[in-house]
Tab-separated table of C-alpha atoms in Angstrom:
chain	number	residue	atom	x	y	z
A	1	MET	CA	113.857	105.179	109.930
A	2	PRO	CA	112.362	106.939	107.151
A	3	ASN	CA	108.774	106.325	105.834
A	4	ILE	CA	106.506	107.363	103.193
A	5	THR	CA	102.850	107.839	103.781
A	6	ILE	CA	100.432	107.449	100.633
A	7	LEU	CA	97.951	110.868	101.174
A	8	ASN	CA	94.805	110.230	98.487
A	9	GLY	CA	93.799	107.620	96.572
A	10	GLU	CA	92.620	104.281	97.041
A	11	GLU	CA	95.484	103.769	98.953
A	12	ILE	CA	95.404	106.381	101.546
A	13	GLY	CA	97.234	105.519	104.730
A	14	LYS	CA	99.329	102.679	103.402
A	15	THR	CA	102.861	103.376	104.662
A	16	TYR	CA	106.320	102.134	103.795
A	17	SER	CA	109.425	102.009	105.981
A	18	TRP	CA	112.830	101.117	105.357
A	19	THR	CA	116.583	100.717	106.534
A	20	ALA	CA	118.212	100.050	103.303
A	21	ASP	CA	120.017	102.842	101.346
A	22	GLN	CA	117.778	103.067	98.609
A	23	ILE	CA	114.075	101.751	97.468
A	24	ARG	CA	112.192	101.998	94.365
A	25	ILE	CA	108.876	102.781	93.801
A	26	GLY	CA	106.579	101.980	91.295
A	27	ARG	CA	103.282	100.021	90.321
A	28	ASN	CA	104.982	96.591	89.362
A	29	SER	CA	105.104	94.036	91.953
A	30	ALA	CA	109.072	94.144	91.580
A	31	ASN	CA	109.507	97.584	93.613
A	32	ASP	CA	110.100	98.261	97.024
A	33	PHE	CA	106.767	99.917	97.322
A	34	VAL	CA	103.983	99.350	95.050
A	35	ILE	CA	101.325	101.871	94.216
A	36	ALA	CA	98.488	100.147	92.330
A	37	ASN	CA	97.715	103.342	90.465
A	38	ALA	CA	97.717	103.731	86.712
A	39	SER	CA	98.714	107.299	86.687
A	40	VAL	CA	102.256	105.539	88.793
A	41	SER	CA	104.750	104.306	86.005
A	42	GLY	CA	105.701	100.366	86.805
A	43	GLU	CA	109.451	101.575	87.586
A	44	HIS	CA	108.432	105.405	88.663
A	45	CYS	CA	111.155	106.883	91.198
A	46	ILE	CA	113.842	105.661	93.630
A	47	ILE	CA	114.430	107.271	97.125
A	48	GLU	CA	118.175	106.985	98.425
A	49	ARG	CA	120.387	108.369	100.684
A	50	CYS	CA	123.145	111.058	100.112
A	51	ASP	CA	125.190	113.465	101.667
A	52	GLY	CA	122.930	115.212	104.388
A	53	GLY	CA	119.648	112.994	103.966
A	54	TRP	CA	117.705	111.814	100.955
A	55	ARG	CA	116.901	112.623	96.930
A	56	VAL	CA	114.118	111.344	95.261
A	57	LYS	CA	115.484	110.597	91.339
A	58	ASP	CA	112.338	110.234	88.573
A	59	LEU	CA	113.137	107.190	86.189
A	60	ASP	CA	111.770	108.690	83.217
A	61	SER	CA	108.002	108.252	84.484
A	62	THR	CA	105.004	109.031	82.034
A	63	ASN	CA	103.546	111.259	84.304
A	64	GLY	CA	106.468	112.495	86.220
A	65	THR	CA	107.453	113.041	89.633
A	66	ARG	CA	107.014	116.178	91.980
A	67	VAL	CA	108.537	117.353	95.192
A	68	ASN	CA	106.278	119.888	96.833
A	69	ASP	CA	104.354	120.542	93.390
A	70	GLN	CA	107.892	121.294	91.846
A	71	ARG	CA	108.350	118.658	88.528
A	72	ILE	CA	111.562	117.321	89.257
A	73	THR	CA	114.264	114.830	87.761
A	74	MET	CA	116.162	114.254	91.047
A	75	ALA	CA	115.707	116.466	94.341
A	76	THR	CA	116.649	116.361	98.116
A	77	VAL	CA	113.493	115.747	100.007
A	78	ARG	CA	112.970	117.087	103.800
A	79	ARG	CA	110.644	115.597	106.216
A	80	ASN	CA	107.130	116.136	105.448
A	81	ASP	CA	107.285	117.248	101.464
A	82	VAL	CA	105.000	115.952	99.668
A	83	VAL	CA	106.690	113.943	96.709
A	84	THR	CA	103.685	113.162	93.832
A	85	LEU	CA	103.959	110.887	91.832
A	86	GLY	CA	101.306	111.320	89.014
A	87	ASP	CA	98.184	111.362	90.894
A	88	ILE	CA	99.366	110.062	93.839
A	89	ALA	CA	101.065	111.744	96.986
A	90	LEU	CA	103.295	110.827	99.234
A	91	SER	CA	104.177	112.362	102.150
A	92	ILE	CA	107.958	111.441	103.452
A	93	ARG	CA	109.084	111.504	107.227
A	94	GLY	CA	111.118	109.883	109.903
A	95	ASP	CA	113.997	110.690	112.362
A	96	ASP	CA	116.868	110.283	109.892
A	97	VAL	CA	114.872	112.608	107.110
A	98	PRO	CA	116.191	116.215	107.976
A	99	GLU	CA	113.708	118.758	108.342
A	100	ALA	CA	113.488	121.764	106.111
A	101	GLU	CA	115.529	125.050	107.188
A	102	PRO	CA	113.525	128.085	107.402
A	103	GLY	CA	113.045	129.588	104.068
A	104	GLN	CA	111.944	126.862	102.451
A	105	VAL	CA	108.596	125.046	100.743
A	106	GLU	CA	106.302	124.911	103.922
A	107	SER	CA	105.638	121.129	104.701
A	108	VAL	CA	102.483	119.569	104.625
A	109	ASP	CA	102.433	120.018	108.630
A	110	SER	CA	102.493	123.608	108.629
A	111	ILE	CA	99.282	123.834	106.513
A	112	PRO	CA	96.511	124.504	109.028
A	113	ARG	CA	94.265	121.851	109.404
A	114	THR	CA	90.984	123.469	107.967
A	115	THR	CA	92.895	123.773	104.767
A	116	ILE	CA	91.398	121.191	101.584
A	117	VAL	CA	93.981	120.704	99.161
A	118	MET	CA	92.591	119.776	95.623
A	119	ARG	CA	94.163	119.338	92.705
A	120	PRO	CA	91.621	119.317	89.489
A	121	THR	CA	92.361	116.466	87.245
A	122	VAL	CA	91.548	116.445	83.202
A	123	SER	CA	88.868	114.174	82.756
A	124	SER	CA	89.441	112.361	79.518
A	125	GLY	CA	85.401	112.274	78.657
A	126	LYS	CA	85.773	107.509	79.432
A	127	PRO	CA	84.156	106.772	82.243
A	128	VAL	CA	85.951	105.521	85.236
A	129	GLU	CA	86.790	101.569	84.644
A	130	GLY	CA	83.928	99.777	86.369
A	131	PHE	CA	81.422	102.257	86.694
A	132	ALA	CA	79.296	103.667	83.045
A	133	ARG	CA	77.124	105.909	82.298
A	134	LYS	CA	73.452	105.056	82.828
A	135	SER	CA	71.835	104.455	79.092
A	136	GLU	CA	68.393	105.663	78.723
A	137	SER	CA	67.078	102.050	78.362
A	138	LYS	CA	68.097	101.783	81.699
A	139	LYS	CA	66.882	104.310	83.381
A	140	ALA	CA	63.385	103.634	82.123
A	141	LEU	CA	63.726	99.977	82.738
A	142	ASN	CA	64.881	101.178	86.881
A	143	LEU	CA	61.723	103.596	86.708
A	144	ALA	CA	58.914	100.785	85.814
A	145	ILE	CA	60.508	98.261	88.465
A	146	VAL	CA	60.341	101.206	90.974
A	147	ALA	CA	56.610	101.351	89.749
A	148	ILE	CA	56.041	97.715	89.548
A	149	VAL	CA	57.467	97.288	93.165
A	150	ALA	CA	55.025	100.584	94.411
A	151	LEU	CA	52.049	99.619	92.904
A	152	ILE	CA	52.766	95.755	94.482
A	153	VAL	CA	52.737	97.593	98.040
A	154	VAL	CA	49.640	99.618	97.438
A	155	LEU	CA	47.910	96.662	96.218
A	156	ALA	CA	48.744	94.280	99.436
A	157	VAL	CA	48.170	97.366	102.059
A	158	ALA	CA	44.574	97.299	100.287
A	159	VAL	CA	44.113	93.471	100.871
A	160	VAL	CA	45.218	93.956	103.832
A	161	VAL	CA	42.948	97.001	104.846
A	162	LYS	CA	40.110	94.786	103.163
A	163	LEU	CA	40.800	91.548	105.309
A	164	LEU	CA	40.669	93.965	108.320
A	165	ALA	CA	37.303	95.598	107.712
């Protein structure tokens, strides 16, 4: 039975296994495997059975589909290939997913475990949703609050020392 596992992002480790001849992947809830990430299109791709294994087909997604870092419209996938949808990387595995033949692109399992693979992302300059840059006034307010709390602690210690003396 084939399966895919998310390798990065907020849903890292999320896995989906299937027995059908085809699965749909995307951000919309109507897909078989839903990935809640803005870089993944509503209907991003299909993984379907083909002669000799499985293939992935991009569904004209906005951010594209890549297999082992090669942008594709359709490609055969092998065990441990990395399929990237927008910014989200998936690993495809399973007993009925053929292994890569010698000389093909190395799989994620053949990378030494001490290697860190990082892909730079382009920033739009806008803060990420839910996070904002602190304004100078908020920084000043936070500093004032810390100073007041410190003063209260010092005064409390002074009162306790005076009472014990």
